[in-house]
Amino acid sequence: MPPLSASALILYRESPELEVYWVRRSPKMSFMGGYYTFPGGRQSEEAEGMTACAARELEEELGVRVEEAELTPVGRWVTPAFASRRFDTFFFLTRCPEGQNPAPDSPELDHGEWIRPVDAVALWNKGTIMMAPPIRYALETLSLGLNDIESRLTRDTRARGGEIYAIEMRKGIVLVPLRTPTLPPATHTNCYLIGGNELIVIDPASPYPEEQVILDSVLEEMVAEGRKIREIWLTHRHSDHISGANHLRDRWKIPVAAHKITAEEIRGIVEVDRFLVDGERVELAGDPGWWLQVLHTPGHARGHVCILEEKRRSVITGDLMAGIGTILIDPPEGHMATYLSSLRQLQELNPEALFFAHGQASATAQEKLREYIDHRIMREEKILKAWKGGIRTADEIVPQVYSDVHPKMWSLAERSVTAHLEKLREEGRI
Ligand SMILES: [Zn+2]
């Protein structure tokens, strides 16, 4: 899917200090809900110019009218290929016209305010908010003032439509999407680099040398800054999560850690130096500091772990959940009752943000978890109904229960139905 054209507008005022108007996307939005951003949106039709698009979005979202001629272009950012929705976004900068007061007036936004760029950057540095790379880049650049702003905002190659290799949506959690042989519609697995002065690498996923080079170069840059890579952690045994582990371990001479079950399952493929134990806690030095806790969360795979970052309640979900596509529960490895109890276990931890192995991170963890559990229960009710109606095999149940899913996916859906039937049987409901 090619990226869709979009515009974003950085509205500023000097009163007398420089302030920008930023907004938060409503947590109800399935796409980037809860993220901080600038007003903007998609081109309404192909004929619409990008400045016209920016001006229209600004008026629709904040009720502010600006002259198109007053908009200064300040770069163009393209969403990397790992995301479920991709945009080619043209950024503009403009002074808020005298006498106009922005106020969010859109179901897409739940908050808007004037903020000094330095204060926005300070919030980011605390690790409590989430935003996409172009927003952070703009705020950091603006925090140094308006001097020569056009060229400063476009200095980075990423701000000129260049590739984005490392994505930091929340401070200290860097996502590196790597192309892997994974399950469609996903095409990439996200490797995470967590921490500050000390780093843990989670799921160095890719078997492809050209992708391993990308991860190496991101790590080289971090090491050049004086940061130290401590360990490689694996969330579970699947090849689209572990295939870069041997390369990384040889390249950086760092140990690999995984749950004991995973270690046994991948013996001969990747040697595991240390076991990750449920409840284990690890502190990572740096500013503001990170505490990681290992959570054994079986269901998708027996040795599956999630990683909770305790301070900001962020979870690296592995394949327990995903930001694109669905999670396959494939018996006998996959076990539906166990999977649901792992989701509930995560729910009880009250996480704020979820960082998936596939697709974009979620700033609205509670909503996403509820949605996941409800969705599985909805399917299960339908499967139970089909069973009670006399349909007894998974392949006959699928067309009834998964009529909303493309028939191409039905062979996978059949595995899920089998998993649900197993659970219903265990519970004595069928
Ligand atoms: Zn998996």
Short mmCIF file of C-alpha atoms and ligand atoms in Angstrom, two decimals:
data_model
loop_
_atom_site.label_atom_id
_atom_site.label_comp_id
_atom_site.label_asym_id
_atom_site.label_seq_id
_atom_site.Cartn_x
_atom_site.Cartn_y
_atom_site.Cartn_z
CA MET A 1 0.00 0.00 0.00
CA PRO A 2 1.51 3.36 -1.02
CA PRO A 3 1.40 6.09 1.63
CA LEU A 4 -1.53 8.51 1.49
CA SER A 5 -0.86 12.23 1.08
CA ALA A 6 -1.56 14.30 4.18
CA SER A 7 -0.75 17.70 5.68
CA ALA A 8 0.05 18.82 9.21
CA LEU A 9 0.24 22.35 10.51
CA ILE A 10 2.40 23.75 13.28
CA LEU A 11 0.52 26.78 14.57
CA TYR A 12 2.60 29.12 16.72
CA ARG A 13 2.36 32.41 18.58
CA GLU A 14 4.78 34.58 20.53
CA SER A 15 3.20 35.90 23.68
CA PRO A 16 6.00 36.92 24.01
CA GLU A 17 7.50 33.45 24.45
CA LEU A 18 7.24 31.01 21.58
CA GLU A 19 4.34 28.58 21.96
CA VAL A 20 2.90 25.98 19.61
CA TYR A 21 -0.57 24.52 19.59
CA TRP A 22 -0.57 20.77 19.98
CA VAL A 23 -3.44 18.32 20.23
CA ARG A 24 -4.01 14.84 21.57
CA ARG A 25 -5.80 12.27 19.48
CA SER A 26 -8.81 10.84 21.28
CA PRO A 27 -8.14 7.49 23.00
CA LYS A 28 -11.25 6.28 21.14
CA MET A 29 -9.41 6.55 17.82
CA SER A 30 -8.15 3.16 16.66
CA PHE A 31 -5.27 4.79 14.79
CA MET A 32 -2.74 6.48 17.08
CA GLY A 33 -5.34 7.17 19.78
CA GLY A 34 -3.81 9.02 22.75
CA TYR A 35 -0.80 10.31 20.77
CA TYR A 36 0.20 13.99 20.90
CA THR A 37 0.40 15.61 17.49
CA PHE A 38 -0.27 18.73 15.42
CA PRO A 39 -3.56 19.36 13.64
CA GLY A 40 -3.75 17.85 10.17
CA GLY A 41 -5.12 15.04 8.10
CA ARG A 42 -5.51 13.39 4.74
CA GLN A 43 -5.91 15.10 1.40
CA SER A 44 -9.66 15.13 0.67
CA GLU A 45 -9.24 14.56 -3.09
CA GLU A 46 -6.34 14.28 -5.48
CA ALA A 47 -6.85 17.80 -6.81
CA GLU A 48 -6.50 19.37 -3.36
CA GLY A 49 -3.17 21.11 -2.87
CA MET A 50 -1.20 20.34 0.28
CA THR A 51 -1.47 23.90 1.66
CA ALA A 52 -5.21 23.84 0.99
CA CYS A 53 -5.39 20.51 2.81
CA ALA A 54 -3.51 21.94 5.80
CA ALA A 55 -5.70 25.07 5.95
CA ARG A 56 -8.91 23.04 5.67
CA GLU A 57 -7.86 20.57 8.38
CA LEU A 58 -6.91 23.44 10.70
CA GLU A 59 -10.29 25.07 10.28
CA GLU A 60 -12.17 21.78 10.68
CA GLU A 61 -10.23 20.64 13.73
CA LEU A 62 -9.50 23.89 15.59
CA GLY A 63 -11.74 26.52 14.00
CA VAL A 64 -8.78 28.67 12.97
CA ARG A 65 -8.70 30.24 9.48
CA VAL A 66 -5.37 30.90 7.84
CA GLU A 67 -4.32 32.18 4.42
CA GLU A 68 -2.69 29.47 2.33
CA ALA A 69 -0.02 31.97 1.26
CA GLU A 70 1.01 32.33 4.91
CA LEU A 71 1.99 28.67 5.29
CA THR A 72 5.71 27.92 5.26
CA PRO A 73 6.67 24.40 4.14
CA VAL A 74 8.89 22.76 6.77
CA GLY A 75 9.44 19.22 5.57
CA ARG A 76 7.83 16.00 4.54
CA TRP A 77 7.80 12.77 6.53
CA VAL A 78 6.87 9.30 5.26
CA THR A 79 5.54 6.64 7.67
CA PRO A 80 7.79 3.55 7.49
CA ALA A 81 6.42 0.37 5.92
CA PHE A 82 5.72 -1.47 9.21
CA ALA A 83 2.59 0.57 10.02
CA SER A 84 -0.97 -0.46 9.17
CA ARG A 85 -1.61 3.02 7.77
CA ARG A 86 1.03 5.06 6.05
CA PHE A 87 1.13 8.76 5.25
CA ASP A 88 3.32 11.04 3.22
CA THR A 89 2.83 14.12 5.37
CA PHE A 90 3.69 17.65 4.32
CA PHE A 91 4.43 19.87 7.32
CA PHE A 92 3.75 23.61 7.39
CA LEU A 93 4.42 26.32 9.91
CA THR A 94 2.30 29.41 10.40
CA ARG A 95 1.73 32.16 12.95
CA CYS A 96 -1.73 32.06 14.49
CA PRO A 97 -3.65 35.04 13.02
CA GLU A 98 -4.41 37.83 15.50
CA GLY A 99 -7.73 37.41 17.32
CA GLN A 100 -8.20 33.72 16.51
CA ASN A 101 -8.30 31.14 19.29
CA PRO A 102 -7.87 27.48 18.46
CA ALA A 103 -10.17 25.01 20.21
CA PRO A 104 -10.49 21.32 19.32
CA ASP A 105 -13.80 20.68 17.61
CA SER A 106 -13.44 17.17 16.27
CA PRO A 107 -14.29 13.71 17.60
CA GLU A 108 -10.72 12.77 16.65
CA LEU A 109 -9.23 15.05 19.30
CA ASP A 110 -9.79 15.11 23.06
CA HIS A 111 -7.36 17.83 24.08
CA GLY A 112 -5.54 20.87 22.70
CA GLU A 113 -3.38 23.58 24.25
CA TRP A 114 -0.67 26.16 23.68
CA ILE A 115 2.60 24.91 25.01
CA ARG A 116 6.18 26.16 24.98
CA PRO A 117 8.22 23.68 22.88
CA VAL A 118 10.70 23.34 25.78
CA ASP A 119 7.87 22.24 28.08
CA ALA A 120 6.63 19.72 25.51
CA VAL A 121 10.15 18.32 25.20
CA ALA A 122 10.42 18.12 29.01
CA LEU A 123 7.19 16.07 29.11
CA TRP A 124 8.63 13.79 26.46
CA ASN A 125 11.83 13.38 28.45
CA LYS A 126 9.84 12.22 31.47
CA GLY A 127 8.63 9.36 29.31
CA THR A 128 4.95 9.95 30.05
CA ILE A 129 3.62 10.95 26.64
CA MET A 130 3.70 9.41 23.19
CA MET A 131 4.31 11.06 19.86
CA ALA A 132 5.56 10.16 16.41
CA PRO A 133 9.11 11.08 15.30
CA PRO A 134 8.22 14.16 13.17
CA ILE A 135 6.34 15.77 16.08
CA ARG A 136 9.22 15.25 18.48
CA TYR A 137 11.73 16.47 15.92
CA ALA A 138 9.69 19.64 15.33
CA LEU A 139 9.30 20.35 19.05
CA GLU A 140 12.99 19.80 19.78
CA THR A 141 13.96 22.06 16.88
CA LEU A 142 11.45 24.75 17.89
CA SER A 143 12.64 24.61 21.50
CA LEU A 144 15.77 26.39 20.23
CA GLY A 145 13.71 29.27 18.80
CA LEU A 146 12.46 30.45 15.41
CA ASN A 147 15.80 31.54 14.03
CA ASP A 148 16.42 30.06 10.58
CA ILE A 149 13.60 27.66 11.36
CA GLU A 150 12.79 26.52 7.81
CA SER A 151 16.21 25.11 7.13
CA ARG A 152 16.63 23.74 10.66
CA LEU A 153 13.33 21.84 10.45
CA THR A 154 14.35 20.20 7.17
CA ARG A 155 18.02 19.51 7.95
CA ASP A 156 17.41 15.86 8.88
CA THR A 157 17.03 13.52 5.86
CA ARG A 158 13.95 12.05 7.54
CA ALA A 159 12.32 15.48 7.20
CA ARG A 160 12.85 15.33 3.45
CA GLY A 161 10.98 12.08 2.85
CA GLY A 162 13.99 9.94 3.84
CA GLU A 163 13.82 6.52 5.47
CA ILE A 164 13.12 6.28 9.19
CA TYR A 165 14.97 3.37 10.77
CA ALA A 166 14.53 3.95 14.49
CA ILE A 167 11.24 5.13 15.93
CA GLU A 168 11.04 6.41 19.49
CA MET A 169 7.34 6.93 20.30
CA ARG A 170 8.04 7.09 24.04
CA LYS A 171 11.36 8.02 25.56
CA GLY A 172 13.77 5.12 25.96
CA ILE A 173 11.72 2.66 23.92
CA VAL A 174 13.16 2.61 20.42
CA LEU A 175 11.40 0.53 17.80
CA VAL A 176 13.37 -0.71 14.80
CA PRO A 177 11.00 -2.30 12.27
CA LEU A 178 12.76 -5.09 10.37
CA ARG A 179 11.41 -6.94 7.35
CA THR A 180 10.81 -10.60 8.25
CA PRO A 181 9.05 -13.67 6.82
CA THR A 182 6.04 -13.13 9.09
CA LEU A 183 2.30 -13.66 8.84
CA PRO A 184 0.44 -11.26 6.46
CA PRO A 185 -0.81 -8.52 6.58
CA ALA A 186 2.29 -7.81 8.71
CA THR A 187 5.55 -7.57 6.75
CA HIS A 188 7.87 -6.51 9.57
CA THR A 189 8.76 -7.50 13.12
CA ASN A 190 9.63 -4.72 15.53
CA CYS A 191 12.88 -5.07 17.39
CA TYR A 192 12.95 -2.89 20.55
CA LEU A 193 15.92 -1.22 22.15
CA ILE A 194 15.02 -0.22 25.70
CA GLY A 195 16.88 1.91 28.18
CA GLY A 196 19.29 4.81 28.39
CA ASN A 197 22.96 4.30 29.24
CA GLU A 198 22.30 0.57 29.28
CA LEU A 199 20.21 -1.15 26.65
CA ILE A 200 18.31 -4.39 26.29
CA VAL A 201 17.58 -5.56 22.74
CA ILE A 202 14.26 -7.37 22.47
CA ASP A 203 13.58 -9.70 19.50
CA PRO A 204 16.33 -9.10 16.93
CA ALA A 205 13.95 -10.50 14.42
CA SER A 206 15.23 -10.62 10.91
CA PRO A 207 17.10 -13.40 9.09
CA TYR A 208 17.88 -11.02 6.17
CA PRO A 209 21.45 -9.60 6.14
CA GLU A 210 20.29 -6.23 4.72
CA GLU A 211 17.90 -5.84 7.66
CA GLN A 212 20.52 -6.93 10.21
CA VAL A 213 22.73 -4.15 8.84
CA ILE A 214 19.99 -1.64 9.69
CA LEU A 215 19.81 -2.85 13.30
CA ASP A 216 23.62 -2.86 13.52
CA SER A 217 23.86 0.74 12.34
CA VAL A 218 21.19 1.93 14.81
CA LEU A 219 23.09 0.17 17.62
CA GLU A 220 26.44 1.49 16.41
CA GLU A 221 25.10 5.02 16.69
CA MET A 222 23.90 4.36 20.24
CA VAL A 223 27.17 2.75 21.28
CA ALA A 224 29.05 5.73 19.77
CA GLU A 225 27.03 7.91 22.20
CA GLY A 226 28.54 5.89 25.03
CA ARG A 227 25.61 3.58 25.61
CA LYS A 228 26.15 -0.05 26.46
CA ILE A 229 24.21 -3.05 25.14
CA ARG A 230 23.59 -5.43 28.01
CA GLU A 231 21.62 -8.39 26.73
CA ILE A 232 19.41 -9.73 23.96
CA TRP A 233 15.99 -10.89 25.15
CA LEU A 234 13.66 -13.13 23.14
CA THR A 235 9.89 -12.96 23.71
CA HIS A 236 9.23 -16.42 22.24
CA ARG A 237 10.54 -19.07 19.88
CA HIS A 238 8.97 -18.05 16.53
CA SER A 239 11.48 -17.52 13.75
CA ASP A 240 10.26 -14.00 12.90
CA HIS A 241 11.42 -13.00 16.42
CA ILE A 242 14.70 -14.82 16.91
CA SER A 243 16.36 -14.99 13.48
CA GLY A 244 18.74 -12.09 14.03
CA ALA A 245 19.87 -13.29 17.47
CA ASN A 246 22.98 -15.24 16.43
CA HIS A 247 24.25 -12.42 14.24
CA LEU A 248 23.71 -9.83 16.97
CA ARG A 249 25.32 -11.93 19.66
CA ASP A 250 28.43 -12.54 17.51
CA ARG A 251 28.60 -8.92 16.36
CA TRP A 252 28.35 -7.37 19.86
CA LYS A 253 29.47 -10.26 22.09
CA ILE A 254 26.40 -10.02 24.29
CA PRO A 255 24.44 -12.81 25.96
CA VAL A 256 21.00 -14.01 24.88
CA ALA A 257 18.24 -14.50 27.46
CA ALA A 258 14.86 -16.21 27.05
CA HIS A 259 12.32 -18.16 29.10
CA LYS A 260 13.48 -21.70 29.90
CA ILE A 261 10.76 -23.24 27.73
CA THR A 262 11.82 -21.07 24.78
CA ALA A 263 15.48 -21.92 25.37
CA GLU A 264 14.65 -25.63 25.14
CA GLU A 265 12.51 -25.15 22.03
CA ILE A 266 15.22 -23.29 20.11
CA ARG A 267 18.17 -25.40 21.21
CA GLY A 268 20.44 -25.91 18.19
CA ILE A 269 19.04 -22.77 16.50
CA VAL A 270 19.93 -20.07 19.03
CA GLU A 271 21.92 -20.81 22.17
CA VAL A 272 20.41 -19.11 25.20
CA ASP A 273 22.93 -18.00 27.85
CA ARG A 274 20.49 -17.15 30.62
CA PHE A 275 16.87 -17.86 31.50
CA LEU A 276 14.30 -15.10 31.92
CA VAL A 277 12.17 -15.87 34.97
CA ASP A 278 8.60 -14.71 35.59
CA GLY A 279 8.67 -11.72 37.95
CA GLU A 280 12.37 -11.03 37.39
CA ARG A 281 13.21 -7.31 37.56
CA VAL A 282 16.10 -5.52 35.89
CA GLU A 283 17.11 -1.88 36.33
CA LEU A 284 18.58 0.00 33.39
CA ALA A 285 20.67 3.07 34.13
CA GLY A 286 19.98 6.37 32.37
CA ASP A 287 17.66 9.34 32.45
CA PRO A 288 14.88 8.98 33.63
CA GLY A 289 15.79 5.33 34.39
CA TRP A 290 13.94 2.15 33.52
CA TRP A 291 12.80 -0.90 35.47
CA LEU A 292 11.91 -3.92 33.39
CA GLN A 293 9.87 -6.81 34.70
CA VAL A 294 9.57 -10.16 32.95
CA LEU A 295 6.03 -11.59 32.69
CA HIS A 296 5.52 -15.17 31.61
CA THR A 297 2.49 -14.91 29.33
CA PRO A 298 1.87 -18.23 27.56
CA GLY A 299 -1.02 -18.90 25.18
CA HIS A 300 0.42 -17.94 21.79
CA ALA A 301 3.62 -19.84 22.58
CA ARG A 302 4.42 -21.79 25.76
CA GLY A 303 7.56 -19.87 26.65
CA HIS A 304 6.18 -16.45 25.70
CA VAL A 305 7.14 -13.46 27.83
CA CYS A 306 5.99 -9.83 27.84
CA ILE A 307 8.20 -7.12 29.30
CA LEU A 308 6.69 -4.48 31.58
CA GLU A 309 8.52 -1.16 31.91
CA GLU A 310 7.34 -0.39 35.42
CA LYS A 311 7.84 3.35 35.74
CA ARG A 312 5.76 4.42 32.74
CA ARG A 313 3.74 1.18 32.63
CA SER A 314 4.66 0.36 29.06
CA VAL A 315 4.47 -3.24 27.89
CA ILE A 316 6.49 -4.89 25.15
CA THR A 317 3.83 -7.39 24.13
CA GLY A 318 5.73 -9.74 21.82
CA ASP A 319 3.04 -11.72 20.00
CA LEU A 320 0.47 -11.57 22.79
CA MET A 321 -1.14 -8.67 20.92
CA ALA A 322 -0.49 -6.84 17.64
CA GLY A 323 -0.97 -3.43 16.04
CA ILE A 324 -1.58 -5.00 12.63
CA GLY A 325 -3.32 -8.28 11.81
CA THR A 326 -4.35 -10.74 14.54
CA ILE A 327 -2.62 -13.14 16.90
CA LEU A 328 -2.75 -16.77 15.87
CA ILE A 329 -3.59 -19.30 18.57
CA ASP A 330 -2.57 -22.54 16.95
CA PRO A 331 -3.02 -25.73 19.03
CA PRO A 332 -1.29 -27.64 20.42
CA GLU A 333 1.30 -24.87 20.90
CA GLY A 334 -1.39 -22.25 21.18
CA HIS A 335 -3.90 -22.62 24.01
CA MET A 336 -6.93 -20.34 24.10
CA ALA A 337 -7.79 -20.47 27.83
CA THR A 338 -4.14 -19.79 28.71
CA TYR A 339 -3.99 -17.00 26.14
CA LEU A 340 -7.05 -15.25 27.59
CA SER A 341 -5.71 -15.56 31.11
CA SER A 342 -2.42 -13.99 29.95
CA LEU A 343 -4.38 -11.07 28.48
CA ARG A 344 -6.26 -10.67 31.78
CA GLN A 345 -2.99 -10.83 33.69
CA LEU A 346 -1.75 -7.93 31.57
CA GLN A 347 -5.00 -6.03 32.14
CA GLU A 348 -4.54 -6.28 35.92
CA LEU A 349 -1.16 -4.56 35.64
CA ASN A 350 -2.91 -1.41 34.46
CA PRO A 351 -0.57 -0.67 31.57
CA GLU A 352 -0.69 2.65 29.73
CA ALA A 353 1.03 1.85 26.48
CA LEU A 354 1.56 -1.28 24.42
CA PHE A 355 4.50 -1.85 22.10
CA PHE A 356 3.70 -4.65 19.69
CA ALA A 357 6.01 -6.90 17.71
CA HIS A 358 3.94 -6.08 14.63
CA GLY A 359 2.44 -2.68 13.78
CA GLN A 360 2.29 0.68 15.51
CA ALA A 361 2.39 1.07 19.31
CA SER A 362 -0.80 1.88 21.25
CA ALA A 363 -1.07 4.72 23.78
CA THR A 364 -4.42 3.37 25.00
CA ALA A 365 -3.57 0.01 26.52
CA GLN A 366 -6.78 -0.50 28.53
CA GLU A 367 -9.05 0.07 25.52
CA LYS A 368 -6.95 -2.21 23.35
CA LEU A 369 -6.89 -5.02 25.94
CA ARG A 370 -10.63 -4.81 26.47
CA GLU A 371 -11.15 -4.88 22.71
CA TYR A 372 -8.93 -7.97 22.41
CA ILE A 373 -10.70 -9.92 25.16
CA ASP A 374 -14.19 -8.89 23.98
CA HIS A 375 -13.36 -9.87 20.42
CA ARG A 376 -12.26 -13.39 21.41
CA ILE A 377 -15.33 -13.86 23.59
CA MET A 378 -17.58 -12.67 20.76
CA ARG A 379 -16.05 -15.29 18.43
CA GLU A 380 -16.36 -17.96 21.09
CA GLU A 381 -20.07 -17.23 21.60
CA LYS A 382 -20.63 -17.60 17.86
CA ILE A 383 -18.65 -20.85 17.77
CA LEU A 384 -20.70 -22.19 20.68
CA LYS A 385 -23.91 -21.22 18.89
CA ALA A 386 -22.78 -22.99 15.70
CA TRP A 387 -21.90 -26.07 17.76
CA LYS A 388 -25.29 -26.08 19.45
CA GLY A 389 -26.81 -25.76 15.98
CA GLY A 390 -25.23 -29.10 15.14
CA ILE A 391 -22.11 -28.01 13.26
CA ARG A 392 -19.31 -30.08 14.71
CA THR A 393 -16.10 -29.52 12.73
CA ALA A 394 -13.83 -26.50 12.66
CA ASP A 395 -13.80 -26.24 8.85
CA GLU A 396 -17.60 -26.11 8.77
CA ILE A 397 -17.78 -23.61 11.64
CA VAL A 398 -15.36 -21.11 10.04
CA PRO A 399 -17.62 -19.82 7.20
CA GLN A 400 -20.36 -19.17 9.81
CA VAL A 401 -18.22 -17.40 12.36
CA TYR A 402 -15.62 -15.68 10.16
CA SER A 403 -17.88 -14.38 7.37
CA ASP A 404 -16.29 -10.93 7.98
CA VAL A 405 -12.82 -12.30 7.20
CA HIS A 406 -11.38 -12.93 3.72
CA PRO A 407 -11.66 -16.64 2.75
CA LYS A 408 -7.89 -16.58 2.15
CA MET A 409 -7.51 -16.38 5.94
CA TRP A 410 -9.93 -19.22 6.69
CA SER A 411 -7.29 -21.92 7.06
CA LEU A 412 -5.76 -19.84 9.89
CA ALA A 413 -9.21 -19.13 11.32
CA GLU A 414 -9.75 -22.87 11.45
CA ARG A 415 -6.81 -23.13 13.87
CA SER A 416 -8.46 -20.50 16.08
CA VAL A 417 -11.78 -22.32 16.01
CA THR A 418 -9.99 -25.51 17.02
CA ALA A 419 -8.44 -23.60 19.93
CA HIS A 420 -11.84 -22.26 21.02
CA LEU A 421 -13.44 -25.71 20.77
CA GLU A 422 -10.65 -27.09 22.93
CA LYS A 423 -11.32 -24.40 25.53
CA LEU A 424 -15.10 -25.00 25.46
CA ARG A 425 -14.47 -28.73 25.90
CA GLU A 426 -12.10 -28.14 28.83
CA GLU A 427 -14.74 -25.98 30.47
CA GLY A 428 -17.38 -28.67 29.94
CA ARG A 429 -19.50 -26.32 27.83
CA ILE A 430 -19.62 -28.68 24.84
ZN ZN B 1 4.75 -15.61 17.31
#
